[in-house]
CSV table of C-alpha atoms and ligand atoms in Angstrom, one decimal:
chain,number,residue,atom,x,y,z
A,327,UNK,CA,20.8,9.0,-20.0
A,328,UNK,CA,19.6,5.4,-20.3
A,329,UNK,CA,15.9,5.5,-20.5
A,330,UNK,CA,15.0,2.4,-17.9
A,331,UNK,CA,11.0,2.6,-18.2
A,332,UNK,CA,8.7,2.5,-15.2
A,333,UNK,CA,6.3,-0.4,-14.2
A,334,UNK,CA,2.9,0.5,-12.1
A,335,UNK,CA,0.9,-1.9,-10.7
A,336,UNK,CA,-2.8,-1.2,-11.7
A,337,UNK,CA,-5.1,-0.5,-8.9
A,338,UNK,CA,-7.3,-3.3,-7.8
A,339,UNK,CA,-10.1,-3.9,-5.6
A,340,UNK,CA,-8.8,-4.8,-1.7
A,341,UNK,CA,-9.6,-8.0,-0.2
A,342,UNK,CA,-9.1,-8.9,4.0
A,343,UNK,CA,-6.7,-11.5,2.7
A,344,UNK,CA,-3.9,-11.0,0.3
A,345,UNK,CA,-4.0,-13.5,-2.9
A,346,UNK,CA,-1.0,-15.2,-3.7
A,347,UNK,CA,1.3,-13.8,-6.2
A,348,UNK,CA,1.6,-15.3,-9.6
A,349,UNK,CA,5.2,-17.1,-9.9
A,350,UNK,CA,6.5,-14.3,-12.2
A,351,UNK,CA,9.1,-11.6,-12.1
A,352,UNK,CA,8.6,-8.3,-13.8
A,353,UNK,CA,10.4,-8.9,-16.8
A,354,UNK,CA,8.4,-11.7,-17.8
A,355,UNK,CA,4.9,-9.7,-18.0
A,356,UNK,CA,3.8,-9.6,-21.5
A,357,UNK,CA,1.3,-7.2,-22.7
A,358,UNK,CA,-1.2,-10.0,-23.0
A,359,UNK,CA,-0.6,-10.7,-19.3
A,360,UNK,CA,-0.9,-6.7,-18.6
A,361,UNK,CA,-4.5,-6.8,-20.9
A,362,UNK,CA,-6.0,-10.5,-19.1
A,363,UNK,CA,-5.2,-8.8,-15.4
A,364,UNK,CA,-7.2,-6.1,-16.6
A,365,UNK,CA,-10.2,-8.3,-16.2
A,366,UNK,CA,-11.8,-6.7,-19.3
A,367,UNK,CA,-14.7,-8.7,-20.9
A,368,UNK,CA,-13.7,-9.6,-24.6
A,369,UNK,CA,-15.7,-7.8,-27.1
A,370,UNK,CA,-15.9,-8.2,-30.4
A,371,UNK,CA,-17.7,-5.0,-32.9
A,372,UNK,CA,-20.3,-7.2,-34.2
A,373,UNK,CA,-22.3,-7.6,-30.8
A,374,UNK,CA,-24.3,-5.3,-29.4
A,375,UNK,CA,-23.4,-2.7,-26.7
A,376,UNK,CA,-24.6,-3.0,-22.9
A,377,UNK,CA,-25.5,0.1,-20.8
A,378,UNK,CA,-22.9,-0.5,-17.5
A,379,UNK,CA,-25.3,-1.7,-14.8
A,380,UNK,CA,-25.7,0.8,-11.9
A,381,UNK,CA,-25.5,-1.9,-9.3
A,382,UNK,CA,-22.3,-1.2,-8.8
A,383,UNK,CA,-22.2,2.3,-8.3
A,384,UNK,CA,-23.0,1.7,-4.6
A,385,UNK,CA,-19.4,-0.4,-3.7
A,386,UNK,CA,-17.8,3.2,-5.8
A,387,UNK,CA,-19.1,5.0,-3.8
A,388,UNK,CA,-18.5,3.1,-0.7
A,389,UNK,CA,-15.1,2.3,-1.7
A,390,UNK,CA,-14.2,6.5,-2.0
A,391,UNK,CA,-15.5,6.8,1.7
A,392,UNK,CA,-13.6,3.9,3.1
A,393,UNK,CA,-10.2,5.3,4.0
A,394,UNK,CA,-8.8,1.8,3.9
A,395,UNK,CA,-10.1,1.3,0.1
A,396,UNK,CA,-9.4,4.1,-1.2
A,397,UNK,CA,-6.2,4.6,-3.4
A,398,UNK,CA,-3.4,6.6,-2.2
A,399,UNK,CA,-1.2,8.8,-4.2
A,400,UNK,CA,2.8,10.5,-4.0
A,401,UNK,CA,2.5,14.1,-4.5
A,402,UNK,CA,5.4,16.4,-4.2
A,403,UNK,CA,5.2,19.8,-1.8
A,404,UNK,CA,5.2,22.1,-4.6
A,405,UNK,CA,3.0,20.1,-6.9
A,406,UNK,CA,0.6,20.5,-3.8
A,407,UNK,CA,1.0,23.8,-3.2
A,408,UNK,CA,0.5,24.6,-6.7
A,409,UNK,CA,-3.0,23.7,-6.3
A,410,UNK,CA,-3.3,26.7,-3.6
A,411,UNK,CA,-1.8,29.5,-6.2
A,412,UNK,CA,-5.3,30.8,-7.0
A,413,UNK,CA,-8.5,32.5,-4.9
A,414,UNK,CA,-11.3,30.9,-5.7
A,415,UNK,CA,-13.4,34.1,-4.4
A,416,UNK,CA,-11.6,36.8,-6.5
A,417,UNK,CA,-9.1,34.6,-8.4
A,418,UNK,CA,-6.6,36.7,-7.3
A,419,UNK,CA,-3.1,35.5,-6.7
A,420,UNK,CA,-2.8,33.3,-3.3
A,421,UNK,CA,-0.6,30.9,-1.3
A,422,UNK,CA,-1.0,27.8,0.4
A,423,UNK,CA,1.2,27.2,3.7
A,424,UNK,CA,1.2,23.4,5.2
A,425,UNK,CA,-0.3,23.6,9.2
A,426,UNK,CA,0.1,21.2,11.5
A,427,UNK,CA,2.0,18.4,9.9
A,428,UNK,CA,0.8,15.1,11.9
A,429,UNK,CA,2.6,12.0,10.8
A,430,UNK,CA,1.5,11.4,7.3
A,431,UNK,CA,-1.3,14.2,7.8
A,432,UNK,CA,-1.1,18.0,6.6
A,433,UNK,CA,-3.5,20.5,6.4
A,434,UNK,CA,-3.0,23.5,3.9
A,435,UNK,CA,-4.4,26.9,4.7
A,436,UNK,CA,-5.3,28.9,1.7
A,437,UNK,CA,-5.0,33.4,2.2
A,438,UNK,CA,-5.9,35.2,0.0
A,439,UNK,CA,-4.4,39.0,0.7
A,440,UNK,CA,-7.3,40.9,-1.4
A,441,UNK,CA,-10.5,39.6,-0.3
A,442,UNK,CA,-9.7,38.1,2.4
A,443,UNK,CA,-11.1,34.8,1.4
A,444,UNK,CA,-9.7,31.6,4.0
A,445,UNK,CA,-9.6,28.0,3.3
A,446,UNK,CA,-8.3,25.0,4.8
A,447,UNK,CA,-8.0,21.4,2.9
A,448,UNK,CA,-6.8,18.4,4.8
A,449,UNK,CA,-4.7,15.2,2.7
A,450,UNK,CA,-7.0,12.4,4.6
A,451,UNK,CA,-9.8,11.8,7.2
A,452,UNK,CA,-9.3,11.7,10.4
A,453,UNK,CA,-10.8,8.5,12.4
A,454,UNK,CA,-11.0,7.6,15.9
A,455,UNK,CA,-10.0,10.6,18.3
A,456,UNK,CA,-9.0,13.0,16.1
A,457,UNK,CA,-6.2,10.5,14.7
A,458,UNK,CA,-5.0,10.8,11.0
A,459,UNK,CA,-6.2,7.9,9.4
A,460,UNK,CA,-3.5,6.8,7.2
A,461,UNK,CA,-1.0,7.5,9.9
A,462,UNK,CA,-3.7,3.8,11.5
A,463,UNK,CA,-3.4,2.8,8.1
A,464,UNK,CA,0.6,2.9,7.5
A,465,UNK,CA,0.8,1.3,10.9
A,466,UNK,CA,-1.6,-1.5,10.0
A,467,UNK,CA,0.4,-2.2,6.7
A,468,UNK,CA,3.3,-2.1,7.9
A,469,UNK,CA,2.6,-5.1,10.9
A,470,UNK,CA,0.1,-6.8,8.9
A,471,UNK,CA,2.7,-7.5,6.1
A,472,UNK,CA,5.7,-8.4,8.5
A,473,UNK,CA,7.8,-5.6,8.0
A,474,UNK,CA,10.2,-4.7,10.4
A,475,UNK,CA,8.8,-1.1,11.4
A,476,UNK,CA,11.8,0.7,12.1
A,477,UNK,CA,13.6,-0.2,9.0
A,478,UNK,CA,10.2,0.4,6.8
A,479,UNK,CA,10.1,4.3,8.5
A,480,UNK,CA,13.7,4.7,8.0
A,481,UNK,CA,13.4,3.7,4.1
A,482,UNK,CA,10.1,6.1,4.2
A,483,UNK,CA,12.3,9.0,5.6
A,484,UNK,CA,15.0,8.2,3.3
A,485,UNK,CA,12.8,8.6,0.6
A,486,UNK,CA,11.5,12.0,1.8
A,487,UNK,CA,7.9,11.0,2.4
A,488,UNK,CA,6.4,12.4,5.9
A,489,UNK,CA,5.5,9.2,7.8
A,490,UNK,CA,4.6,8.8,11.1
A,491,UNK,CA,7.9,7.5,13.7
A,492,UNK,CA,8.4,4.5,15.0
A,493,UNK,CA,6.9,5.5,19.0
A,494,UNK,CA,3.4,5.9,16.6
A,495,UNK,CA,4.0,2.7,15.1
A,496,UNK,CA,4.5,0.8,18.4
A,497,UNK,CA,1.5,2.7,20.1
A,498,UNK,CA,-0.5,1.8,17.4
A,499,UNK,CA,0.4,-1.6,17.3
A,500,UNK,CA,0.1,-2.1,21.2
A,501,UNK,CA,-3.6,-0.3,21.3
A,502,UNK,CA,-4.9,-1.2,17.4
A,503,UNK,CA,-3.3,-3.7,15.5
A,504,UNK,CA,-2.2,-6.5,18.2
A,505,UNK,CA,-6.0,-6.6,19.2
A,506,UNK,CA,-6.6,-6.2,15.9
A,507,UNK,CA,-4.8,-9.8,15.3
A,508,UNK,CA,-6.3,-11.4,18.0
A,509,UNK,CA,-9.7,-10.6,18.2
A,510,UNK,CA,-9.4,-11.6,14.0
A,511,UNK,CA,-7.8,-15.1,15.6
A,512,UNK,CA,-10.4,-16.1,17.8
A,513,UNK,CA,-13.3,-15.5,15.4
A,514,UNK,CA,-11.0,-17.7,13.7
A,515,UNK,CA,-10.6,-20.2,15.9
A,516,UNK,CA,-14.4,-20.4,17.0
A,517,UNK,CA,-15.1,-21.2,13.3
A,518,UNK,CA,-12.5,-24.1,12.8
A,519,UNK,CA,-13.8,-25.6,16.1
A,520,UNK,CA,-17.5,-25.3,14.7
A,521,UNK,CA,-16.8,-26.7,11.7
A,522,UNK,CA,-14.8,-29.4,13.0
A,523,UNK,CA,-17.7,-30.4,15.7
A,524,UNK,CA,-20.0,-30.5,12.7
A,525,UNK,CA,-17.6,-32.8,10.7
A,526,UNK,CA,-17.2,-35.2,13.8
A,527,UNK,CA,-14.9,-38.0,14.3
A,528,UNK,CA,-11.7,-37.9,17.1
A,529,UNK,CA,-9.2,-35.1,16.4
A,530,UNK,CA,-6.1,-35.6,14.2
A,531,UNK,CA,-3.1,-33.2,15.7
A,532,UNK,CA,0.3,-32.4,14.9
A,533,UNK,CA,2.2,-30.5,17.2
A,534,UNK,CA,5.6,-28.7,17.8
A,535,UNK,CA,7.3,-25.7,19.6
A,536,UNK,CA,9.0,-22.8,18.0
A,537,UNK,CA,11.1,-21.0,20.1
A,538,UNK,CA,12.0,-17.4,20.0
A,539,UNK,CA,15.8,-18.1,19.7
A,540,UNK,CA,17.9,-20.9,19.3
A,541,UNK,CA,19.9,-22.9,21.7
A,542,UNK,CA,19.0,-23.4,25.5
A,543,UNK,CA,18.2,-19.9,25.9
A,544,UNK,CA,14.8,-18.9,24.6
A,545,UNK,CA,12.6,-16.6,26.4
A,546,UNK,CA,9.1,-17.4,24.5
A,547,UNK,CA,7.9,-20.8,22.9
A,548,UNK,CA,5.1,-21.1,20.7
A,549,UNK,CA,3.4,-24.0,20.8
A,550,UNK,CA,0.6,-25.1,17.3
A,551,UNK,CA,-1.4,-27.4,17.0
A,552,UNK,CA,-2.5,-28.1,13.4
A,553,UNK,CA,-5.4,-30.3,12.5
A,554,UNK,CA,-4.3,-33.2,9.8
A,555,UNK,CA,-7.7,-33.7,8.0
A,556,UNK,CA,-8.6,-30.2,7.4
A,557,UNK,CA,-4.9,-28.8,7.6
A,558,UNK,CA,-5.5,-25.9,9.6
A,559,UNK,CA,-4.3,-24.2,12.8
A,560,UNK,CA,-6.1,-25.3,15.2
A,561,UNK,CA,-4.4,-23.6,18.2
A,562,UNK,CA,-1.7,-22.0,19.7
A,563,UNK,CA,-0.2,-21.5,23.1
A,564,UNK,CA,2.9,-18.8,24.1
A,565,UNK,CA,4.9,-19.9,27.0
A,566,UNK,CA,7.3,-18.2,28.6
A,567,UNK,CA,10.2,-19.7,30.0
A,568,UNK,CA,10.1,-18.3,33.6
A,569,UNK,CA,6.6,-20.0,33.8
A,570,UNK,CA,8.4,-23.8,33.5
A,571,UNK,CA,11.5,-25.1,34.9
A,572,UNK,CA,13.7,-24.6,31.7
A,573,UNK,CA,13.0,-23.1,28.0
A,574,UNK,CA,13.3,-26.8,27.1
A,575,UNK,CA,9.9,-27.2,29.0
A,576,UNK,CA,8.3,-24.9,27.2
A,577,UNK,CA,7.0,-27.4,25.1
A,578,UNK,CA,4.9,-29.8,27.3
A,579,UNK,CA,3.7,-26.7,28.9
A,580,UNK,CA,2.5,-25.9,25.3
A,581,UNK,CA,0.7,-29.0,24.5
A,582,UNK,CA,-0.5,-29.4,28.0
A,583,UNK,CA,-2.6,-26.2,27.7
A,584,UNK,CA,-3.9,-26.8,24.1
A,585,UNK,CA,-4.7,-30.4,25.3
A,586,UNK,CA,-6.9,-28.3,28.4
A,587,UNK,CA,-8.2,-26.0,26.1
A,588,UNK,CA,-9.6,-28.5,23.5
A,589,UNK,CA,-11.0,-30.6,26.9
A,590,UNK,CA,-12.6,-27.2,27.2
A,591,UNK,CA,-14.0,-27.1,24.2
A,592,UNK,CA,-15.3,-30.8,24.8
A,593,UNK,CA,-13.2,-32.2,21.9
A,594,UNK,CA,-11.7,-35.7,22.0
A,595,UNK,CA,-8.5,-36.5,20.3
A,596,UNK,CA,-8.0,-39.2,18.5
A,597,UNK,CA,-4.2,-39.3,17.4
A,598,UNK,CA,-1.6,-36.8,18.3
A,599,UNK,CA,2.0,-36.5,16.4
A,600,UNK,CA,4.4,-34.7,18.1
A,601,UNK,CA,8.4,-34.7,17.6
A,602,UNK,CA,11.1,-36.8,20.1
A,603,UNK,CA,10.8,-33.9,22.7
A,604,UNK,CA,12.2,-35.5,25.7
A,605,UNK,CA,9.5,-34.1,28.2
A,606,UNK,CA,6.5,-34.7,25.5
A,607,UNK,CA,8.0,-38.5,25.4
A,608,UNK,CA,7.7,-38.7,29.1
A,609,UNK,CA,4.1,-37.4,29.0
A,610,UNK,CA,3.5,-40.3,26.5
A,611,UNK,CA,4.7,-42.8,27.9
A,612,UNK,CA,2.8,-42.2,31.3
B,769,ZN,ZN1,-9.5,36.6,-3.1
């Protein structure tokens, strides 16, 4: 059999917002690369050795408590259960039997049949009411990343892992991660506007609609506005199509309520650059 190696990604610590990949496919890592990404300080035998400072022993610690932070693992059922094969009261011979299988939770309850020693041990916390949290987590990853959920579950099942179904994922995302998204948004938002009332000066926007489908027969547009000098999102406004005459509408509806929401916010606009939308043209020219 061809021997064709195996790649691992080391561990690293997690940040709220992804970095960029570097613009480099896996054959072209070198083990240079593999040793710089390791972030070790250069050392050379000649200098003196430092003691490891314990200030950071408090983000460890923090980081092995945090179910989020914390690094997940692949284990295989009788890898797991092998852990169970021995009484830790009389070291007599036991088994472990998997209870309650809960999405990606299981519990494992340890007999012994001699001294009648019991145990239970649990794969993950659980979090708010009584819910497994990785089966939050999986959920989270999977939206936050812009996976299409029931594809990502199906290659999970495929694979043989025990995963939560797609009714959790959607509950989750309707009650968790959706609020999630928005209440990360407007916290956002708030601070763009701030900083953009501190800088001064008229606004700078650019504008456009995205629908939902193409052709005449969208149900939702999308309407951003994106600040030119600081080139950031500066808003965004979802109409639907029953609320205006035709999807094609959707558009100066849009910009009408970001324009109402930045008169809100008491911010004047200076320029506006928009595309040749036939209703936004109207609006112009009036
Ligand atoms: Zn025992």
């Amino acid at each position: 059999m061809v021997d064709v190696g195996t790649q691992t990604e080391r561990f690293e610590h997690r940040r709220s917002t992804p970095l960029a990949s570097p613009e480099q496919s896996d054959d072209e890592w070198s083990f240079s690369d593999i040793i710089n990404h390791s972030g070790d300080m250069s050392w050379s035998p000649g200098e003196e050795m430092l003691s490891e400072s314990s200030e950071e022993e408090p983000e460890e610690l923090e980081s092995l408590t945090d179910p989020n932070a914390v690094d997940k693992f692949i284990v295989c059922q009788r890898q797991l259960l092998s852990l169970f094969t021995v009484c830790s009261a009389c070291c007599g011979e036991t088994q472990g039997h998997i209870m309650h299988p809960e999405g990606t939770f299981i519990k494992v309850k340890q007999a012994c049949g001699t001294c009648g020693y019991e145990r239970y041990w649990q794969n993950q916390e659980k979090v708010h009411r009584n819910m497994p949290a990785c089966n939050l987590l999986l959920s989270g990853a999977i939206h936050f990343s812009g996976c299409m959920a029931t594809q990502t579950i199906r290659m999970l099942k495929l694979f043989g892992l025990q995963c939560i179904s797609p009714g959790t994922f959607f509950r989750h995302q309707r009650y968790y991660t959706i609020p999630t998204i928005v209440q990360a948004w407007r916290t956002e938002q708030r601070g763009i506007i701030r900083e953009l009332k501190e800088t001064g000066g008229g606004l700078i926007l650019s504008g456009d609609c995205r629908s939902d489908s193409p052709g005449h027969c969208a149900k939702y547009g999308s309407y951003s506005l994106i600040e030119d000098r600081i080139n950031k999102v500066l808003d965004v406004q979802l109409v639907q199509s029953s609320e205006v005459p035709s999807s094609s509408w959707c558009e100066l509806e849009g910009l009408k309520r970001s324009m109402q929401f930045l008169m809100d916010q008491d911010m004047q606009v200076s320029a506006l650059i928009t595309d040749r939308n036939r209703q936004v043209m109207m609006l112009g020219e009036i």
